[in-house]
Coordinates of C-alpha atoms in Angstrom, one line a residue:
M1 CA -0.1 0.0 0.1
N2 CA 1.3 3.5 -0.9
Q3 CA -0.2 5.3 2.3
R4 CA -1.8 4.1 5.7
A5 CA -5.5 4.1 6.0
Y6 CA -6.4 5.4 9.4
L7 CA -9.6 4.1 10.4
D8 CA -9.5 4.7 14.3
H9 CA -11.3 8.1 14.4
N10 CA -13.4 7.0 17.7
A11 CA -9.9 7.0 19.5
T12 CA -8.9 10.4 18.0
S13 CA -9.4 12.2 14.9
P14 CA -6.7 13.6 13.1
L15 CA -5.6 17.4 14.0
R16 CA -7.3 19.5 11.5
P17 CA -4.9 21.9 9.6
E18 CA -6.9 24.9 10.7
V19 CA -6.7 24.0 14.3
R20 CA -3.1 23.5 14.3
E21 CA -2.8 26.9 13.0
A22 CA -5.1 28.2 15.5
V23 CA -3.2 26.5 18.4
L24 CA 0.1 27.8 17.3
G25 CA -1.4 31.2 17.1
A26 CA -2.7 31.1 20.6
L27 CA 0.8 29.8 21.8
A28 CA 1.9 33.3 20.9
L29 CA -0.4 34.9 23.3
L30 CA 1.6 36.0 26.3
G31 CA -1.0 37.0 29.1
N32 CA -2.8 34.8 31.6
P33 CA -6.3 35.0 30.8
S34 CA -7.2 35.8 34.3
S35 CA -4.7 38.8 34.4
V36 CA -6.4 42.4 33.7
H37 CA -4.0 44.0 31.7
S38 CA -4.1 44.1 27.9
E39 CA -2.1 40.7 27.3
G40 CA -4.4 38.9 29.8
R41 CA -7.5 40.5 28.4
S42 CA -6.4 39.0 24.7
A43 CA -6.2 35.6 26.2
R44 CA -9.3 35.9 27.9
A45 CA -10.8 37.0 24.7
A46 CA -9.6 34.0 22.9
V47 CA -11.0 31.4 25.5
E48 CA -14.1 33.1 25.5
E49 CA -14.3 33.2 21.6
A50 CA -13.8 29.4 21.8
R51 CA -16.2 28.9 24.5
G52 CA -19.1 30.4 22.2
K53 CA -17.8 27.9 19.2
V54 CA -18.0 24.9 21.6
A55 CA -21.3 26.0 23.1
A56 CA -22.9 26.5 19.3
L57 CA -21.8 22.8 18.5
V58 CA -24.6 21.7 20.9
G59 CA -27.0 24.6 21.4
A60 CA -26.1 25.5 24.7
R61 CA -25.0 28.8 26.5
P62 CA -21.5 30.0 26.3
E63 CA -21.6 30.6 30.3
D64 CA -22.7 26.9 30.7
V65 CA -19.3 25.7 29.2
I66 CA -16.9 24.3 31.7
F67 CA -13.4 23.5 30.0
T68 CA -11.4 20.5 31.4
S69 CA -8.4 18.5 30.4
G70 CA -10.5 16.0 28.3
G71 CA -13.8 13.7 28.4
T72 CA -12.7 11.7 31.2
E73 CA -12.1 14.7 33.5
A74 CA -15.4 16.2 32.4
N75 CA -17.2 12.9 33.2
G76 CA -15.4 12.9 36.7
L77 CA -16.8 16.5 37.2
A78 CA -20.3 15.5 36.4
L79 CA -20.2 12.6 38.8
A80 CA -19.2 14.9 41.7
A81 CA -22.4 14.9 43.5
P82 CA -24.5 17.8 42.5
P83 CA -24.7 20.7 44.8
G84 CA -27.5 21.7 47.0
S85 CA -29.0 18.1 47.6
E86 CA -27.9 15.0 49.1
P87 CA -25.9 12.8 46.7
G88 CA -28.4 9.7 46.4
R89 CA -27.6 6.8 44.3
A90 CA -25.8 6.9 40.8
F91 CA -27.4 4.6 37.9
L92 CA -25.1 4.1 35.3
S93 CA -25.6 2.3 32.0
A94 CA -23.6 -0.9 31.8
I95 CA -22.0 0.3 28.5
E96 CA -20.5 3.7 29.8
H97 CA -17.1 4.7 29.4
P98 CA -14.8 3.7 32.2
S99 CA -14.4 6.9 33.6
V100 CA -18.2 7.1 34.0
L101 CA -18.1 3.4 35.4
A102 CA -15.6 4.4 38.0
G103 CA -18.3 6.2 39.8
G104 CA -16.6 9.4 40.3
R105 CA -17.7 10.5 44.1
F106 CA -20.4 8.0 44.6
E107 CA -19.2 5.1 46.7
T108 CA -19.4 1.6 45.1
E109 CA -22.5 0.8 47.4
A110 CA -24.2 3.9 46.0
R111 CA -24.1 2.8 42.3
T112 CA -26.4 0.5 40.2
V113 CA -25.5 -0.5 36.9
V114 CA -28.6 -0.4 34.2
P115 CA -28.4 -3.2 31.8
V116 CA -28.7 -3.2 28.1
T117 CA -30.4 -5.2 25.3
A118 CA -28.5 -7.7 23.1
E119 CA -28.1 -4.8 20.6
G120 CA -26.6 -2.5 23.1
V121 CA -29.5 -0.1 24.1
V122 CA -30.3 0.9 27.7
D123 CA -33.4 -0.9 29.1
L124 CA -35.6 2.0 29.9
D125 CA -38.3 0.2 31.4
Y126 CA -35.9 -1.3 33.7
L127 CA -34.4 2.3 34.5
A128 CA -38.0 3.6 35.0
R129 CA -38.8 0.8 37.7
I130 CA -35.6 1.2 39.6
L131 CA -35.9 4.9 40.0
E132 CA -39.3 4.4 41.1
H133 CA -38.1 2.0 43.8
H134 CA -35.3 4.5 44.5
G135 CA -37.8 7.0 45.4
S136 CA -38.3 5.7 48.8
E137 CA -34.7 5.6 49.6
G138 CA -34.3 9.3 49.9
G139 CA -31.3 11.4 47.8
R140 CA -31.6 12.8 44.4
P141 CA -30.8 10.2 41.8
F142 CA -28.1 10.6 39.2
V143 CA -28.3 9.0 35.7
S144 CA -25.7 8.6 33.5
L145 CA -26.6 7.6 29.8
M146 CA -24.1 7.8 26.7
A147 CA -25.5 9.5 23.8
A148 CA -23.7 7.2 21.3
N149 CA -21.5 4.1 22.2
N150 CA -17.8 4.4 21.4
E151 CA -17.5 0.8 20.5
T152 CA -20.5 -0.4 18.7
G153 CA -21.9 3.2 17.6
A154 CA -25.3 2.4 19.1
L155 CA -27.4 5.3 19.7
Q156 CA -29.3 5.7 23.0
S157 CA -32.6 7.2 23.4
V158 CA -31.4 10.3 25.7
A159 CA -34.5 12.4 25.4
E160 CA -37.0 9.8 26.5
A161 CA -34.5 8.9 29.3
A162 CA -34.4 12.4 30.5
G163 CA -38.3 12.4 30.9
I164 CA -38.2 9.3 33.2
V165 CA -35.3 10.9 35.1
H166 CA -36.7 14.2 35.6
E167 CA -40.2 12.7 36.4
A168 CA -38.3 10.8 39.4
G169 CA -36.5 14.4 40.4
G170 CA -33.1 13.2 39.2
V171 CA -30.2 14.4 37.3
L172 CA -29.4 13.2 33.9
H173 CA -25.6 13.3 32.6
T174 CA -25.1 12.2 28.8
D175 CA -21.4 11.4 27.4
A176 CA -21.6 12.8 24.1
V177 CA -18.1 12.4 23.3
Q178 CA -18.8 10.3 20.2
M179 CA -21.8 11.7 18.8
A180 CA -20.8 15.4 18.7
G181 CA -19.6 16.1 15.0
R182 CA -21.0 13.1 13.7
L183 CA -24.7 13.7 14.2
P184 CA -26.5 16.9 15.4
V185 CA -26.2 17.4 19.0
D186 CA -28.8 19.7 21.1
L187 CA -28.5 19.8 24.7
G188 CA -32.2 21.2 24.9
A189 CA -33.6 18.6 22.7
L190 CA -31.8 15.6 24.7
G191 CA -33.0 17.3 27.9
A192 CA -29.8 16.2 29.7
D193 CA -28.7 18.3 32.7
L194 CA -25.2 17.7 32.0
L195 CA -23.2 16.9 28.6
T196 CA -19.7 15.9 28.1
L197 CA -17.6 16.7 25.0
S198 CA -13.6 16.1 23.8
A199 CA -11.7 18.2 21.5
H200 CA -9.7 15.5 19.9
K201 CA -12.7 13.5 18.7
V202 CA -13.8 16.3 16.3
G203 CA -10.1 17.1 14.8
G204 CA -9.0 19.3 17.9
P205 CA -5.9 18.9 20.3
Q206 CA -5.7 16.3 22.7
G207 CA -6.0 17.1 26.4
V208 CA -9.0 19.5 26.3
G209 CA -12.7 18.8 26.6
A210 CA -15.5 20.3 28.4
L211 CA -18.7 19.7 30.7
I212 CA -21.8 21.6 29.6
L213 CA -24.5 22.3 31.8
A214 CA -28.1 23.0 31.0
E215 CA -29.3 26.4 32.3
G216 CA -29.9 26.3 36.0
A217 CA -27.9 23.1 36.4
G218 CA -24.7 23.1 38.7
V219 CA -21.7 21.1 39.6
R220 CA -19.8 20.5 42.7
P221 CA -15.9 21.4 41.5
L222 CA -13.4 18.2 41.8
M223 CA -10.8 20.7 43.1
T224 CA -10.7 24.1 45.1
G225 CA -8.4 27.1 44.9
G226 CA -9.1 29.2 42.0
G227 CA -12.0 31.1 40.5
Q228 CA -11.4 29.9 36.9
E229 CA -14.2 28.5 34.8
G230 CA -16.7 30.4 37.2
R231 CA -15.2 28.6 40.1
R232 CA -16.3 25.1 38.8
R233 CA -13.1 24.3 37.5
P234 CA -9.9 25.8 39.1
G235 CA -6.4 26.2 37.4
T236 CA -5.1 28.4 34.6
E237 CA -6.8 27.5 31.5
N238 CA -5.0 25.6 28.5
V239 CA -5.5 28.6 26.4
A240 CA -3.9 27.2 23.1
G241 CA -5.9 23.7 23.5
I242 CA -9.3 25.7 24.1
V243 CA -8.6 27.9 21.0
G244 CA -8.0 24.9 19.0
F245 CA -11.2 23.2 20.5
G246 CA -13.3 26.1 19.5
V247 CA -12.0 26.0 15.8
A248 CA -12.6 22.1 15.8
A249 CA -16.2 22.5 17.0
E250 CA -16.9 25.2 14.4
C251 CA -15.4 22.9 11.7
A252 CA -17.3 19.8 12.9
G253 CA -20.7 21.8 12.8
K254 CA -20.2 22.8 9.5
E255 CA -19.3 19.2 8.4
L256 CA -22.3 17.3 9.6
S257 CA -24.1 17.4 6.3
H258 CA -21.2 15.3 4.9
M259 CA -21.8 12.3 7.1
D260 CA -23.9 10.7 4.9
K261 CA -20.7 10.0 2.7
V262 CA -19.1 8.7 5.8
A263 CA -22.2 6.1 6.5
R264 CA -21.9 5.1 2.8
L265 CA -18.2 4.2 3.3
R266 CA -19.0 2.3 6.3
D267 CA -21.7 0.2 4.7
A268 CA -19.4 -0.7 1.8
L269 CA -16.9 -1.8 4.5
E270 CA -19.3 -3.9 6.2
D271 CA -20.6 -5.5 3.0
G272 CA -17.1 -6.1 1.7
V273 CA -16.3 -7.8 5.2
R274 CA -19.4 -10.1 4.7
T275 CA -17.9 -11.1 1.2
V276 CA -14.8 -12.1 2.7
A277 CA -16.1 -13.7 5.9
P278 CA -19.7 -14.7 5.5
D279 CA -19.9 -15.4 9.3
A280 CA -18.8 -12.1 10.3
I281 CA -21.0 -10.2 13.0
V282 CA -21.6 -6.5 12.8
F283 CA -22.8 -5.5 16.3
A284 CA -26.0 -3.2 16.6
Q285 CA -26.4 -3.3 13.0
S286 CA -30.2 -3.4 13.3
I287 CA -30.6 -0.4 15.4
P288 CA -29.9 3.6 14.9
R289 CA -25.9 4.0 15.3
L290 CA -23.3 6.5 14.6
P291 CA -22.6 6.7 10.7
N292 CA -18.8 6.1 11.1
T293 CA -18.6 3.2 13.4
S294 CA -18.5 -0.6 12.8
S295 CA -17.9 -3.3 15.5
I296 CA -17.2 -6.5 13.7
A297 CA -16.1 -10.0 14.9
V298 CA -15.0 -13.1 12.8
P299 CA -15.5 -16.0 15.0
G300 CA -12.4 -18.0 15.6
L301 CA -10.0 -15.1 15.0
K302 CA -8.4 -12.9 17.9
A303 CA -8.9 -9.1 17.7
E304 CA -5.4 -8.8 18.7
T305 CA -4.0 -10.6 16.0
L306 CA -6.3 -8.5 13.4
V307 CA -5.3 -5.4 14.9
I308 CA -1.5 -6.2 14.6
G309 CA -1.8 -7.6 11.3
L310 CA -3.6 -4.7 9.7
D311 CA -1.4 -2.4 11.5
L312 CA 1.5 -3.9 9.5
A313 CA -0.6 -3.9 6.4
G314 CA -0.8 0.0 6.7
V315 CA -4.4 0.2 8.1
S316 CA -5.1 1.6 11.7
I317 CA -8.0 0.3 13.7
S318 CA -8.7 -0.8 17.2
A319 CA -10.2 -3.5 19.2
G320 CA -12.8 -1.9 21.3
S321 CA -12.1 1.3 23.4
A322 CA -8.8 3.1 23.1
C323 CA -8.7 3.9 26.8
S324 CA -6.9 0.8 28.3
S325 CA -3.1 2.1 28.1
G326 CA -2.7 0.3 24.8
K327 CA -4.0 -3.1 26.0
V328 CA -6.2 -5.1 24.0
E329 CA -8.8 -6.2 26.6
T330 CA -12.4 -8.2 26.2
S331 CA -14.9 -5.6 25.6
H332 CA -17.3 -4.8 28.8
V333 CA -19.8 -3.4 26.4
L334 CA -20.2 -6.5 24.3
A335 CA -20.2 -8.6 27.7
A336 CA -22.9 -6.2 28.7
M337 CA -24.8 -7.4 25.5
G338 CA -24.6 -10.7 26.3
V339 CA -22.0 -11.7 23.7
A340 CA -20.0 -15.1 24.3
P341 CA -16.6 -14.3 25.4
E342 CA -14.9 -16.1 22.7
V343 CA -16.9 -13.8 20.2
A344 CA -16.0 -10.8 22.2
R345 CA -12.3 -11.4 22.0
A346 CA -12.7 -11.5 18.3
A347 CA -14.2 -7.9 18.2
I348 CA -12.5 -5.1 16.3
R349 CA -13.8 -1.8 15.9
V350 CA -13.4 0.5 12.7
S351 CA -14.4 4.1 12.8
L352 CA -14.2 6.6 10.1
G353 CA -14.0 10.1 9.4
I354 CA -14.6 12.9 7.1
G355 CA -11.1 12.5 5.5
N356 CA -11.5 8.9 4.6
S357 CA -12.0 7.7 0.9
D358 CA -13.0 4.8 -1.0
H359 CA -9.4 4.0 -1.2
D360 CA -9.1 3.6 2.2
I361 CA -11.8 1.2 2.5
Q362 CA -10.4 -0.7 -0.5
N363 CA -7.1 -0.8 1.2
F364 CA -9.0 -2.3 4.6
L365 CA -10.7 -5.0 2.6
I366 CA -7.8 -6.0 0.7
A367 CA -5.7 -6.3 4.0
F368 CA -8.4 -7.8 5.9
G369 CA -9.2 -10.4 3.4
D370 CA -5.7 -11.4 2.9
L371 CA -5.2 -11.8 6.8
V372 CA -8.6 -13.8 7.2
K373 CA -7.5 -16.2 4.5
R374 CA -4.1 -16.6 5.8
L375 CA -5.0 -16.9 9.5
R376 CA -7.9 -19.7 8.6
K377 CA -5.8 -21.4 6.4
N378 CA -2.9 -21.7 9.5
A379 CA -5.8 -22.9 11.6
K380 CA -6.9 -25.5 9.5
E381 CA -3.5 -26.8 8.8
A382 CA -2.7 -26.8 12.6
A383 CA -6.0 -28.7 13.1

C-alpha cells in the first residue's frame, strides 16, 4: 500500500490543519487569561471566543461551558455529587466509558448498573422501575447515559431517558463525546442536565474537553483553590488547547451534512467484510447507530491478531475502546450485551472520519481479506 489508511477516529481524529494554525497562534499569546492587563485580556478574549464556538456545537449557552482536560475529567466532574442536595444513588448504564463506570464521588454501594439489550440499548423500562423504587430511599438520583457508544456506535434514547429521570426528580448526564461532530447534538432537545465533549474526537487537540450544563444546572468542583471557569474548575486555562477546541467545534458543525458519505463508506466496508467472511458479526447493525462506526467480529479469530496484522499492512483500527493503556482487553460493552466471550475477543472496531475515502476502504478490505484467509488457512493446517 502506498499510504496508511487511518480508520480509528473514535480513538482520536487527526488534528485539523486550521486547528493546528489556531493553536500555534494562541501559543504566541503572552498573557494569563485571569490577568486584567492588555495581554491577559487578549488571552481571555481568545478563550471566550472558543467557549462560544463549543457551546454552539451543542446548542448551549457559552456561560454553561466548563473547559476541562478532556472527556474523562468532564465525566468525573459530572459525577461529583450535585450541589444543594444529598447525593442519592448513581445509575450508570452498563456500556458507559470507564471514567463513568468508576463512579466518581459515588461510593461503590451507592451505584447501580443499568443493563442493556442484546443490541446494546439501555433498558428504559428497567430504569423507570428502579428509579421508582429508589424514590423511597431518599437522596436525588443521578443517571448517566451516553449518547452514542464508542465501541458499537449504538445510539441511546437520551431524550426519553431524560423524561423518566426528571419525573423521578433526578439529574441526567450524557457523554456525547462520540456523537458530537457526527450527528446533530442539541442539549435542549436531549433534555440532559450535563453533557460531556472532547476536543480530539472532532479534530481538535488532545488534552482538552468540556462539561456543558443545562441552564440552571450546577456542579460541585473536583478541586478548589481558584476562580477559573466560574469557580467550577480551578487552574489556569489551557488557552491554546481551548482555542483549538473552538475551531474544531466550528468545523465539525459545518461538516455534519457530509456524514451521509461516511455512512456509505461504512456500509461498503461492512458489505466487503461479509464477502470475505460470511460468518462475520456486525454488532448493533439493526438499530440506529453512528454513521462512522463498525464493531465487527469474525468467530475463531483474535482481535489482537487482526489489529496487529492490519497495522503491519498499513491500516489502523482498534479492538474496542482505546482507553486501556494500549492493551487489547475483552470489551465490557459486548459483555453487557450478552456476547459470548470467545466472540467478544474477536471484535474489532473500525471508525471513519470525513477525510476517509473509497481508497481507504479498499485498502482495509484487501488487507483484511488477505489476513483472514491466511489465519484460517493456518488454523486449518494446525488442526
